[in-house]
Amino acid sequence: MIHKKIATRIMLALSLGVVWNAAGATDSESTDDHTVIITEHDYLDGRIDGPYENGSTVIIKGGKGDEVQGGYDTHGDSANDNTVIIDGKDSHYATITGGRSISQEAYRNVVDFKSGNVIDEIIGGEGSHYGNENKVIIREDGKTGYGIAVFGGDSRIHSDKNEVIIHGNQIYDDIVGGSVEVWDDTYVPQTSAINNTVSINGPITVNGDIMGGIIMNDRSGKIFKDIPFERLKQGNTLNINTFGVTAGNIYNFENINFNLPKQLEDKAMLTLTKNEATDLTGSKIVAHVAGDTNVTGPTKIVLLDKKQGELIMKDATTRNQLTVTQGVSRVTSLKMQTEDNDIVLYINGKLATDTTEPATKPDETTKPDTPTTDTNEPATKPDETAKPDKPTTDTNEPTTNSGETTKSDTLSNNTDSVFHHGDPLMEQTKSLVETAVAMASFTNKGADSVAETMASSVKAVIAKNNGNDSPFFNSTMFALKYETGSHIKTYGSTTQIGFGMQREKANGTVTFAPFMEYGVGKYSSLIDSGVRGDGDIHNFGGGMLVRYDTNTGAYYEGALRVGRISGDYRGVFTVGGPQAVSFDSDATYVTAHAGVGYVKPLSDTTTLDTYGTYFYSHTGGDTVRLSTGETYDFDAVDSHRLCVGTRYTKDFSNHHAVYAGLGVEHEFDGEAIAYYDGASTPSPRLKGTSGLIELGWSHNVGQARSTYQKIGVTGWFGRERGITAHANFGWVF
């Protein structure tokens, strides 16, 4: 049925007696130079084009017409970044194209079909050389005529990285991720239709085929089949996200993902009706089960129902192994079942009379219902203290297979289940716990701000003010990268506002500083598998700083902080097809530090401050529910750090001073881990050594004035890399 596309274009070309530019049509309104809204009209016998070749938006709210193009170029230029939105329930059009260039490329065009009627063809982007990175979205209220064809991208040479997303319950002719139509067979070696994605979210019917890519002769209609993998099949992905999808056949998909809805249904996810071969050789087939799917008994899922023709899976990987993911957490490999030319998945059991498998599997020399002779599995697993199929109590099924005549209803409760308690979690789950590491590092930056800048600044702001109490403001901004076995980047600021008090003692002075604090920031993480996570962090709390300066130059310092910290996570996991994941987390944090130092005068205007500080922080655990259904228990993260260094200060007057310093910090712990269904995630950690170089300037060090300011910058290298900037202000009454 793909040939209908050629015939449609010929008929449209003959019928275009009047070519309209939507910007000048009387039944349209322009919101800006690039956006046109088409409203009601009787019939537009011609083509509606956006006002520009690039960056135009055409919004259809009603009326009838032949052809709509968001951007159209006939002058040797591109047609990129155009959008067509059909959002009028009474609108009625034949063909929709996001952007079209007759001699160059069509990139990043979008057709968003929200409501209305399209009867012939929808193309995301159509270019002469390239039709790449275009998108078509057909939503639930978008009505299609009987036999509409949908193309993510179309070109003469390359149609790559296009996307088609279909919702609702409609009827289609063909659905193609990327289409290449050559004028002459000699151009075929230059072509490609790869890395396209087709996602089906509703129970649709496709009279023709669903194709990741196709390469054909535009004039003769010849479809080229012997195209190398890297030019026609590579990276093409089919996502079946619902039950009840029917198509003639599927072609040229490297990845086929069956993403089972939480509510399972007694029907096939994908049914193929054409009496021709379906060749899945080399395809990676994944069944994705939602993390919170509750399957209480043996369940059979038909992933692919091949009604007629041969189901070809020549290579051993495709033939013998089906990858099943539980949420985004776990992969379990089960033997692929091909029953009556179907691909099926068993959850919590298999048919007792399944004749496609031997009665005794190689790894199950004795059936689970005879525990006295089963040497491969204990009669009672650690997580199954009372198996429902234990022979002494099982009254629902006979111990023999005498009921084979009831194949459709009889299931045996063997333990070959998707949901194996304690099975290892996927490497990509490490991305989840990077959030806990980011929150812990954020907690540590607040402690650093108190120790590195607030303590000395509070002391200075009141030291020459006859011991009068003074309010202060202290803020630290940072942009840092941490090596955690992968890496995390954090950006943000933490601020303390408090009141400094100083009391004279016989052998020195004691400084007290109660304070409140607030922090806000962002983080991003990237693990080796390529999964990236992003999120926001904020905290609120309070604390107390105490410092004792002796008359000999030695000093002792400590602080305690308590508060709440919140973080969220947003990421896309890759195993089992793209899966968006998100969650929110909240925890209590407690930090403490204790330090000693000695300030040695080198001259009347210079000093050398040598110090050592131990930091402890505890960021509490949390139980979070992922958007994919799993519930994870996050352990607390404990951090133990030791920092030693020296700081040189030079006074230039009674009002100004500069300082420079070197230091080294070692983190002893900082490990994060989470648990799901008896298994633990990989564990990123902050452990390692970092160096620091600092420079700064302070104002009003030598005598009492109404204000005090201090600013500085610290560069970090090693495990922790990046920069922190400090700003401190104090007021003296």
XYZ file of C-alpha atoms in Angstrom:
733
model
C 0.000 0.000 0.000
C 3.037 2.283 0.099
C 2.443 2.956 -3.596
C -0.572 5.040 -2.644
C 1.870 7.779 -1.628
C 3.073 8.178 -5.221
C -0.441 8.246 -6.624
C -1.567 10.791 -4.025
C 1.199 13.214 -4.967
C 0.436 12.969 -8.676
C -3.245 13.681 -8.054
C -2.445 16.639 -5.802
C -0.062 18.100 -8.355
C -2.770 17.950 -11.046
C -5.447 19.430 -8.786
C -3.541 22.456 -7.445
C -5.233 25.128 -9.498
C -4.707 27.786 -6.826
C -1.685 27.898 -4.548
C -2.334 29.834 -1.352
C 0.095 31.366 1.050
C -1.611 31.223 4.402
C -0.202 34.547 5.518
C -2.279 36.302 2.881
C -5.471 34.280 3.079
C -8.548 36.170 4.234
C -9.574 33.358 6.549
C -6.345 33.392 8.521
C -4.849 35.513 11.265
C -1.160 36.136 11.908
C 0.074 36.251 15.503
C 3.630 37.221 14.495
C 5.914 37.107 11.473
C 6.264 33.324 11.676
C 2.917 32.074 12.981
C -0.317 31.791 11.025
C -3.663 30.516 12.273
C -6.119 29.136 9.732
C -9.736 29.540 10.826
C -13.040 28.584 9.182
C -13.513 28.597 5.394
C -15.614 26.577 2.988
C -12.873 24.955 0.951
C -9.325 25.822 0.009
C -8.602 24.353 -3.418
C -4.857 24.503 -3.245
C -1.963 24.428 -0.796
C -1.550 26.295 2.467
C 2.071 27.234 3.187
C 3.672 28.882 6.170
C 5.069 32.396 5.652
C 8.729 31.302 5.707
C 10.795 28.286 4.686
C 12.335 28.018 8.154
C 10.791 28.515 11.565
C 7.145 28.884 10.486
C 4.147 27.672 12.479
C 0.780 26.959 10.887
C -2.132 26.295 13.237
C -5.239 24.743 11.715
C -8.386 25.462 13.724
C -10.975 24.659 11.080
C -11.950 24.577 7.427
C -11.239 22.189 4.577
C -8.405 21.962 2.100
C -6.039 19.858 0.032
C -2.498 20.317 1.362
C -0.870 22.084 4.321
C 2.878 22.682 4.660
C 4.465 24.431 7.590
C 7.431 25.573 5.499
C 7.959 25.143 1.757
C 11.076 26.047 -0.239
C 11.443 26.109 -4.016
C 14.572 28.304 -4.245
C 17.363 25.935 -3.275
C 17.130 26.540 0.468
C 16.256 24.300 3.400
C 12.933 23.849 5.168
C 13.839 23.451 8.835
C 12.196 23.929 12.239
C 8.653 24.350 10.958
C 5.525 23.212 12.786
C 1.977 22.351 11.747
C -0.625 21.987 14.467
C -4.041 20.600 13.525
C -6.419 21.399 16.363
C -9.935 21.853 15.036
C -12.417 19.019 15.340
C -14.273 20.147 12.183
C -11.137 20.676 10.075
C -10.764 18.374 7.067
C -7.542 18.155 5.016
C -5.930 15.716 2.616
C -2.164 15.964 3.180
C -0.086 17.562 5.971
C 3.690 18.174 5.787
C 5.710 19.840 8.532
C 8.353 21.212 6.183
C 9.305 20.565 2.575
C 12.347 21.508 0.474
C 12.528 20.431 -3.150
C 16.320 20.751 -3.419
C 17.843 20.774 0.087
C 17.236 19.354 3.564
C 14.234 19.244 5.863
C 15.316 19.063 9.520
C 13.429 19.205 12.840
C 9.954 19.786 11.426
C 6.920 18.755 13.469
C 3.335 17.797 12.717
C 1.178 17.736 15.846
C -2.244 16.315 14.990
C -4.428 17.039 18.034
C -7.926 16.962 16.588
C -9.654 17.120 13.239
C -9.528 14.981 10.090
C -6.695 14.046 7.710
C -7.572 11.613 4.948
C -4.443 10.922 2.896
C -0.949 11.528 4.213
C 1.079 13.050 7.051
C 4.817 13.723 6.643
C 6.991 15.219 9.365
C 9.627 16.607 7.008
C 10.376 16.088 3.312
C 13.727 17.094 1.826
C 15.612 16.421 -1.365
C 18.907 15.419 0.250
C 17.985 14.945 3.908
C 14.750 14.391 5.781
C 16.165 14.024 9.291
C 15.077 14.597 12.904
C 11.443 15.268 12.038
C 8.471 14.261 14.176
C 4.822 13.331 13.724
C 2.471 13.134 16.710
C -1.081 11.866 16.231
C -3.123 12.247 19.399
C -6.313 10.563 20.583
C -8.697 13.054 18.929
C -6.904 13.115 15.590
C -9.182 11.330 13.106
C -7.641 9.595 10.118
C -9.298 8.493 6.925
C -9.365 4.843 6.001
C -5.850 4.114 4.772
C -3.857 7.223 5.727
C -0.060 6.944 5.369
C 2.292 8.436 7.988
C 5.980 9.235 7.412
C 8.312 10.660 10.037
C 10.762 11.822 7.378
C 11.092 11.533 3.616
C 13.972 12.326 1.255
C 15.915 11.270 -1.823
C 19.077 10.262 0.091
C 18.869 10.181 3.915
C 15.870 9.854 6.229
C 17.365 9.337 9.674
C 16.482 10.054 13.310
C 12.806 10.713 12.664
C 10.027 9.903 15.112
C 6.381 8.895 14.800
C 4.194 8.797 17.914
C 0.629 7.542 17.578
C -2.146 7.513 20.176
C -5.806 6.640 19.890
C -7.723 4.032 17.939
C -7.458 4.805 14.230
C -6.947 3.043 10.895
C -3.790 3.560 8.834
C -2.330 2.454 5.523
C 1.399 2.455 6.309
C 3.483 3.907 9.145
C 7.116 4.627 8.286
C 9.853 6.136 10.441
C 12.078 7.198 7.535
C 11.389 6.883 3.799
C 13.884 7.278 0.945
C 12.633 7.556 -2.644
C 15.324 7.539 -5.312
C 14.774 8.572 -8.931
C 17.274 6.033 -10.220
C 18.572 2.733 -8.830
C 22.159 3.945 -9.118
C 21.577 6.285 -6.142
C 20.673 3.450 -3.753
C 24.252 2.911 -2.377
C 24.233 6.501 -1.074
C 21.012 6.203 0.883
C 20.092 5.469 4.508
C 16.961 5.223 6.661
C 18.249 4.501 10.165
C 17.817 5.516 13.815
C 14.109 6.196 13.350
C 11.538 5.503 16.067
C 7.892 4.475 15.829
C 5.886 4.419 19.074
C 2.344 3.052 19.202
C 0.381 4.054 22.311
C -3.134 3.052 21.272
C -4.861 -0.023 19.768
C -4.613 0.996 16.111
C -5.119 -0.955 12.890
C -2.556 -0.710 10.083
C -3.806 -2.227 6.844
C -0.321 -2.055 5.386
C 2.977 -2.244 7.248
C 4.908 -0.600 10.071
C 8.454 0.137 8.927
C 11.471 1.609 10.643
C 12.813 2.581 7.238
C 12.181 1.952 3.564
C 14.201 2.627 0.402
C 12.292 2.515 -2.880
C 12.276 3.760 -6.468
C 9.901 6.712 -6.691
C 9.045 6.032 -10.340
C 8.676 2.280 -10.487
C 7.609 1.640 -6.899
C 10.343 -0.984 -6.498
C 11.246 -1.618 -2.844
C 14.910 -2.445 -2.212
C 15.387 -5.230 0.329
C 19.042 -6.248 0.123
C 20.306 -3.107 1.846
C 23.158 -3.441 4.413
C 22.100 -3.377 8.071
C 23.953 -0.143 8.782
C 21.947 1.738 6.138
C 18.410 0.444 6.620
C 17.853 -1.334 9.950
C 20.427 0.006 12.394
C 18.940 1.921 15.299
C 15.369 1.769 14.019
C 13.094 1.182 17.005
C 9.494 0.026 17.349
C 7.795 0.663 20.699
C 4.505 -1.178 21.243
C 3.039 0.371 24.387
C -0.444 -1.110 24.381
C -2.449 -4.246 23.677
C -4.476 -4.669 20.501
C -2.224 -3.285 17.742
C -2.869 -4.915 14.350
C -0.705 -4.548 11.249
C 0.005 -6.370 8.025
C 3.711 -6.791 8.802
C 6.741 -5.085 10.347
C 10.055 -4.379 8.620
C 13.522 -3.043 9.307
C 13.594 -2.620 13.072
C 16.739 -3.360 15.047
C 14.926 -2.806 18.356
C 11.429 -4.056 19.106
C 10.186 -3.079 22.556
C 6.967 -4.421 24.043
C 6.224 -2.070 26.921
C 3.443 -3.811 28.837
C 0.857 -1.534 30.438
C 0.298 -1.999 34.148
C -3.174 -3.366 33.423
C -2.588 -6.597 31.515
C -5.144 -7.725 28.925
C -6.094 -11.077 27.435
C -5.097 -10.206 23.861
C -1.951 -9.915 21.791
C 0.050 -6.718 21.926
C 0.904 -6.900 18.203
C -0.951 -9.018 15.643
C 0.456 -9.452 12.108
C -2.049 -10.504 9.452
C -0.206 -10.641 6.107
C 0.546 -14.023 4.586
C 4.248 -13.297 4.185
C 7.414 -13.811 6.196
C 8.288 -11.635 9.175
C 12.078 -11.597 9.413
C 13.315 -10.676 12.900
C 16.859 -11.876 12.327
C 19.206 -9.619 14.253
C 16.412 -7.787 16.037
C 16.680 -7.124 19.762
C 13.329 -7.957 21.334
C 12.566 -6.595 24.791
C 9.474 -6.999 26.946
C 9.207 -4.285 29.559
C 7.000 -4.999 32.585
C 6.040 -2.042 34.770
C 7.738 -2.044 38.136
C 4.452 -2.076 40.038
C 2.684 -4.699 37.939
C 1.070 -7.074 40.409
C 0.903 -10.561 38.918
C -0.464 -12.912 41.559
C -0.640 -16.059 39.453
C 0.754 -17.631 36.300
C 0.127 -15.356 33.330
C 0.742 -15.741 29.622
C 1.320 -12.645 27.510
C 1.218 -12.847 23.704
C 3.686 -10.230 22.535
C 3.465 -10.982 18.825
C 0.719 -13.010 17.160
C 1.768 -14.043 13.647
C -1.451 -15.119 11.942
C 0.009 -16.195 8.584
C 3.423 -16.672 7.014
C 6.748 -17.593 8.580
C 8.274 -16.018 11.671
C 12.010 -15.939 10.933
C 14.555 -15.639 13.731
C 17.706 -17.178 12.300
C 20.350 -15.965 14.718
C 20.753 -17.665 18.075
C 20.443 -14.494 20.140
C 17.052 -13.588 18.739
C 15.860 -17.188 18.642
C 16.780 -18.305 22.121
C 16.644 -15.316 24.409
C 14.022 -12.732 25.229
C 15.083 -9.848 27.431
C 12.508 -8.863 30.031
C 12.861 -5.739 32.160
C 11.014 -5.086 35.394
C 10.474 -1.352 35.535
C 13.871 0.183 34.923
C 15.481 -1.956 37.586
C 15.997 -5.536 36.521
C 16.597 -7.706 33.486
C 15.633 -11.352 33.481
C 16.460 -13.548 30.488
C 13.836 -16.165 29.674
C 13.695 -18.592 26.800
C 11.614 -17.201 24.007
C 8.437 -19.176 23.415
C 7.277 -19.627 19.828
C 3.897 -21.257 20.110
C 1.811 -21.496 16.961
C 4.096 -18.914 15.354
C 3.639 -16.499 18.251
C 6.143 -14.852 20.579
C 4.910 -15.217 24.136
C 6.030 -14.281 27.622
C 5.206 -16.224 30.758
C 5.034 -14.455 34.095
C 4.976 -16.650 37.206
C 4.534 -19.883 35.349
C 4.083 -21.730 32.045
C 1.348 -23.784 30.523
C 1.355 -27.247 32.051
C 0.815 -28.783 28.604
C 3.255 -26.601 26.665
C 4.409 -28.996 23.941
C 6.957 -26.576 22.513
C 9.217 -27.213 25.505
C 10.335 -30.611 26.876
C 8.512 -31.839 29.944
C 11.779 -31.667 31.822
C 14.024 -28.677 31.087
C 17.787 -29.162 31.054
C 18.034 -27.028 34.149
C 15.063 -28.642 35.891
C 15.743 -32.351 36.112
C 12.869 -32.734 38.528
C 9.636 -30.761 38.398
C 9.148 -28.242 41.215
C 6.154 -30.229 42.463
C 8.415 -33.112 43.580
C 10.689 -31.360 46.061
C 12.069 -34.592 47.508
C 14.159 -35.168 44.379
C 14.733 -31.614 43.180
C 18.467 -31.014 43.462
C 18.538 -27.657 41.676
C 16.277 -25.610 43.953
C 15.387 -26.008 47.626
C 11.829 -27.014 48.375
C 11.411 -23.738 50.157
C 13.300 -20.680 48.877
C 14.459 -18.068 51.381
C 11.791 -15.669 50.091
C 9.092 -18.297 49.623
C 8.499 -19.903 52.993
C 5.234 -21.455 51.929
C 5.017 -22.147 48.203
C 1.401 -22.271 46.993
C 2.208 -25.314 44.858
C 3.705 -27.334 47.675
C 2.428 -30.880 46.983
C 1.225 -31.570 50.504
C -1.158 -28.600 50.435
C -1.871 -28.050 46.723
C -5.438 -29.203 46.113
C -6.084 -27.176 42.981
C -4.005 -29.137 40.467
C -3.199 -32.831 40.092
C 0.381 -33.936 40.448
C 0.219 -35.441 36.968
C -0.550 -33.820 33.633
C -3.822 -35.709 33.199
C -5.588 -32.417 32.485
C -3.774 -31.707 29.236
C -7.058 -31.297 27.394
C -7.541 -27.991 29.219
C -4.398 -26.368 27.882
C -5.839 -22.865 27.697
C -6.762 -22.835 31.379
C -4.161 -24.967 33.149
C -0.918 -23.347 34.362
C 1.781 -24.862 36.523
C 3.273 -22.765 39.291
C 6.913 -23.291 38.476
C 9.394 -20.684 39.590
C 10.581 -19.460 36.179
C 9.239 -15.976 36.828
C 10.026 -12.476 35.647
C 9.927 -11.344 39.245
C 12.856 -13.166 40.831
C 13.295 -11.738 44.303
C 16.925 -10.719 44.792
C 18.000 -10.900 41.138
C 20.726 -8.328 40.366
C 19.644 -4.844 39.369
C 20.752 -3.236 36.142
C 23.841 -1.060 36.028
C 21.667 1.897 35.019
C 20.065 1.948 38.498
C 23.305 3.519 39.693
C 21.954 6.731 38.192
C 19.177 6.759 40.792
C 21.538 6.792 43.764
C 23.649 9.536 42.247
C 20.850 11.757 43.572
C 21.724 10.733 47.131
C 25.391 11.472 46.454
C 24.492 14.886 45.058
C 22.400 15.655 48.138
C 25.267 14.573 50.408
C 27.771 16.721 48.536
C 25.357 19.639 48.762
C 25.124 19.095 52.517
C 28.927 19.125 52.708
C 29.166 22.437 50.869
C 27.051 24.033 53.585
C 29.457 22.713 56.205
C 32.422 24.035 54.207
C 30.806 27.452 53.986
C 30.459 27.607 57.764
C 34.007 26.427 58.456
C 35.981 28.099 55.673
C 34.471 31.572 55.581
C 31.855 32.162 58.226
C 33.974 31.432 61.283
C 36.815 33.813 60.506
C 34.443 36.462 59.205
C 32.192 36.426 62.263
C 35.229 36.727 64.479
C 36.607 39.613 62.454
C 33.366 41.564 62.303
C 33.138 41.856 66.086
C 36.737 41.494 67.224
C 37.519 45.209 67.038
C 34.059 46.365 68.078
C 34.552 46.101 71.798
C 32.800 42.722 71.831
C 29.504 44.099 70.590
C 27.149 41.553 69.021
C 26.694 41.862 65.252
C 24.489 40.271 62.585
C 26.145 38.704 59.574
C 25.380 37.308 56.148
C 27.507 34.564 54.604
C 27.040 33.038 51.156
C 28.949 30.486 49.094
C 28.371 29.745 45.406
C 29.839 26.673 43.763
C 30.171 24.770 40.515
C 31.856 21.420 41.141
C 32.361 18.023 39.548
C 32.807 14.866 41.629
C 34.286 11.574 40.527
C 32.078 8.844 41.983
C 32.958 5.900 39.773
C 31.000 7.896 37.207
C 30.638 11.632 37.785
C 28.287 14.252 39.225
C 28.169 17.984 38.589
C 26.574 20.305 41.149
C 25.768 24.001 40.879
C 24.255 26.182 43.545
C 24.604 28.408 46.559
C 24.240 28.130 50.307
C 23.575 31.076 52.605
C 23.779 31.583 56.364
C 22.258 34.509 58.245
C 22.991 34.817 61.930
C 24.181 36.800 64.915
C 27.765 36.900 66.106
C 28.630 37.257 69.803
C 32.037 37.440 71.451
C 33.045 37.087 75.102
C 36.422 37.780 76.635
C 38.007 35.044 78.756
C 41.136 34.954 80.869
C 43.236 33.228 78.196
C 41.424 34.368 75.046
C 38.046 35.046 73.495
C 35.028 32.877 72.702
C 32.882 33.599 69.654
C 29.318 32.267 69.317
C 27.247 32.441 66.150
C 23.756 30.932 65.938
C 22.474 30.987 62.359
C 19.786 29.917 59.930
C 20.643 28.645 56.464
C 19.110 28.008 53.073
C 20.594 26.421 49.968
C 19.414 25.903 46.416
C 21.029 24.273 43.409
C 20.984 21.788 40.576
C 22.899 18.657 39.701
C 23.495 16.366 36.755
C 24.977 12.883 36.737
C 26.294 10.673 33.964
C 27.115 6.995 34.398
C 29.159 4.769 32.098
C 26.106 3.257 30.382
C 25.192 6.715 29.114
C 22.201 7.359 31.390
C 22.017 10.971 32.512
C 20.084 12.189 35.518
C 19.162 15.777 36.380
C 17.490 17.351 39.348
C 17.035 20.233 41.760
C 18.151 20.379 45.376
C 17.285 22.718 48.216
C 17.800 22.678 51.966
C 16.734 24.632 55.031
C 18.121 24.404 58.530
C 20.062 26.045 61.306
C 23.055 25.640 63.534
C 25.574 27.015 65.990
C 29.230 27.911 65.534
C 31.648 28.184 68.464
C 35.275 29.333 68.254
C 37.863 29.838 70.997
C 40.931 31.951 70.190
C 43.743 31.761 72.746
C 46.120 34.603 73.483
C 49.008 32.489 72.149
C 47.603 32.249 68.593
C 46.093 28.786 68.824
C 42.379 28.398 68.205
C 39.716 25.715 68.420
C 36.521 25.661 66.407
C 33.379 23.595 66.051
C 29.901 23.786 64.548
C 26.691 21.791 64.403
C 24.039 22.011 61.650
C 20.624 20.321 61.403
C 17.980 20.638 58.703
C 15.989 19.104 55.868
C 17.198 18.599 52.321
C 15.078 17.759 49.274
C 16.074 16.543 45.851
C 14.371 15.227 42.755
C 15.457 13.120 39.812
C 14.627 13.141 36.099
C 16.241 10.760 33.631
C 15.677 8.460 30.669
C 16.826 4.852 30.981
C 17.821 2.994 27.838
C 17.481 -0.737 28.510
C 14.093 -1.981 27.333
C 13.449 1.045 25.191
C 13.554 4.664 26.369
C 11.888 4.852 29.783
C 11.405 8.206 31.495
C 12.057 7.970 35.237
C 11.446 10.493 37.990
C 11.099 10.648 41.756
C 11.296 13.030 44.720
C 13.293 12.519 47.893
C 13.479 14.256 51.278
C 15.838 13.610 54.162
C 17.163 15.043 57.393
C 20.780 16.148 57.479
C 23.140 16.599 60.415
C 26.686 17.897 60.112
C 29.420 18.662 62.586
C 32.997 19.802 62.310
C 35.841 20.249 64.753
C 39.065 22.031 63.937
C 42.289 23.311 65.430
C 44.703 25.871 64.098
C 47.521 28.233 64.873
C 47.943 31.799 63.624
C 51.622 32.773 63.566
C 52.585 36.409 63.013
C 55.332 36.704 60.386
C 55.551 40.498 60.589
C 53.459 43.446 61.667
C 51.265 43.003 58.583
C 51.468 39.313 57.715
C 50.266 36.095 59.344
C 50.317 32.390 58.544
C 47.273 30.336 59.591
C 47.850 26.565 59.682
C 44.789 24.431 60.361
C 43.291 20.963 60.418
C 39.542 20.225 60.378
C 37.484 17.056 60.607
C 34.020 17.106 58.998
C 31.188 14.653 59.554
C 27.850 14.731 57.748
C 24.852 12.431 57.789
C 22.223 12.693 55.067
C 19.309 10.497 56.015
C 17.752 7.732 53.965
C 14.370 7.747 52.299
C 11.834 5.455 50.650
C 10.906 6.683 47.187
C 8.521 5.485 44.507
C 9.750 5.751 40.939
C 7.432 6.964 38.218
C 7.868 3.504 36.663
C 6.334 1.842 39.723
C 9.224 0.472 41.774
C 9.711 1.412 45.415
C 13.346 1.911 46.472
C 14.798 2.163 49.962
C 17.709 4.591 50.014
C 20.291 4.170 52.745
C 21.698 7.159 54.576
C 24.958 8.640 53.292
C 27.688 9.262 55.852
C 30.653 11.436 54.996
C 33.938 11.656 56.919
C 36.455 14.231 55.709
C 39.778 15.556 56.938
C 41.122 18.843 55.600
C 44.538 20.353 56.384
C 46.048 23.500 54.953
C 47.670 26.850 55.449
C 46.579 30.410 54.659
C 48.811 33.460 54.242
C 47.271 36.903 54.968
C 48.717 40.328 54.154
C 47.288 43.555 55.603
C 47.694 46.573 53.326
C 45.997 49.075 55.633
C 43.621 49.176 58.515
C 40.835 48.485 56.052
C 42.116 45.998 53.474
C 43.799 42.604 53.410
C 44.371 39.806 50.903
C 44.935 36.136 51.531
C 46.091 33.030 49.670
C 46.120 29.424 50.770
C 46.774 25.785 49.909
C 45.141 22.685 51.315
C 44.325 19.039 50.836
C 41.136 17.179 51.733
C 40.465 13.444 51.937
C 37.009 11.879 51.956
C 36.954 8.514 53.713
C 33.418 7.425 52.828
C 30.429 9.093 51.170
C 28.943 5.883 49.745
C 25.319 5.773 48.550
C 23.255 2.648 48.010
C 19.582 1.748 47.546
C 17.618 -1.499 47.699
C 14.778 -2.861 45.624
C 13.076 -6.223 45.981
C 15.954 -7.928 47.768
C 18.743 -6.512 45.589
C 21.047 -3.511 45.847
C 22.067 -0.915 43.311
C 25.663 -0.200 42.292
C 27.206 2.168 44.826
C 28.713 5.503 43.834
C 30.790 7.195 46.505
C 32.606 10.437 47.210
C 35.735 8.747 48.588
C 39.028 10.234 47.405
C 41.507 13.080 47.776
C 41.200 16.652 46.553
C 43.463 19.670 46.618
C 42.503 23.324 46.949
C 43.969 26.725 46.114
C 42.288 29.828 47.519
C 42.556 33.571 47.005
C 40.554 36.337 48.643
C 40.165 39.909 49.822
C 38.637 41.398 52.966
C 37.688 44.915 53.931
C 37.736 46.503 57.402
C 40.008 44.068 59.178
C 42.011 46.474 61.339
C 39.430 48.654 63.039
C 35.748 48.861 63.811
C 33.550 50.293 61.084
C 29.867 49.954 60.265
C 30.307 47.088 57.794
C 32.638 44.202 56.998
C 33.032 42.422 53.665
C 35.009 39.413 52.575
C 35.078 37.754 49.164
C 37.161 34.861 47.931
C 37.460 32.062 45.439
C 38.677 28.474 45.864
C 39.748 26.156 43.078
C 39.487 22.391 43.606
C 41.293 19.591 41.824
C 41.459 15.797 42.214
C 38.333 13.860 43.203
C 36.488 17.145 43.531
C 37.072 19.574 40.684
C 35.701 23.024 40.099
C 35.348 26.339 41.841
C 33.647 27.848 44.887
C 33.153 31.561 45.476
C 32.506 33.102 48.896
C 30.888 36.366 49.967
C 30.527 37.449 53.598
C 28.988 40.628 55.002
C 28.678 41.837 58.587
C 27.117 44.831 60.302
C 28.369 46.480 63.472
C 25.987 48.536 65.627
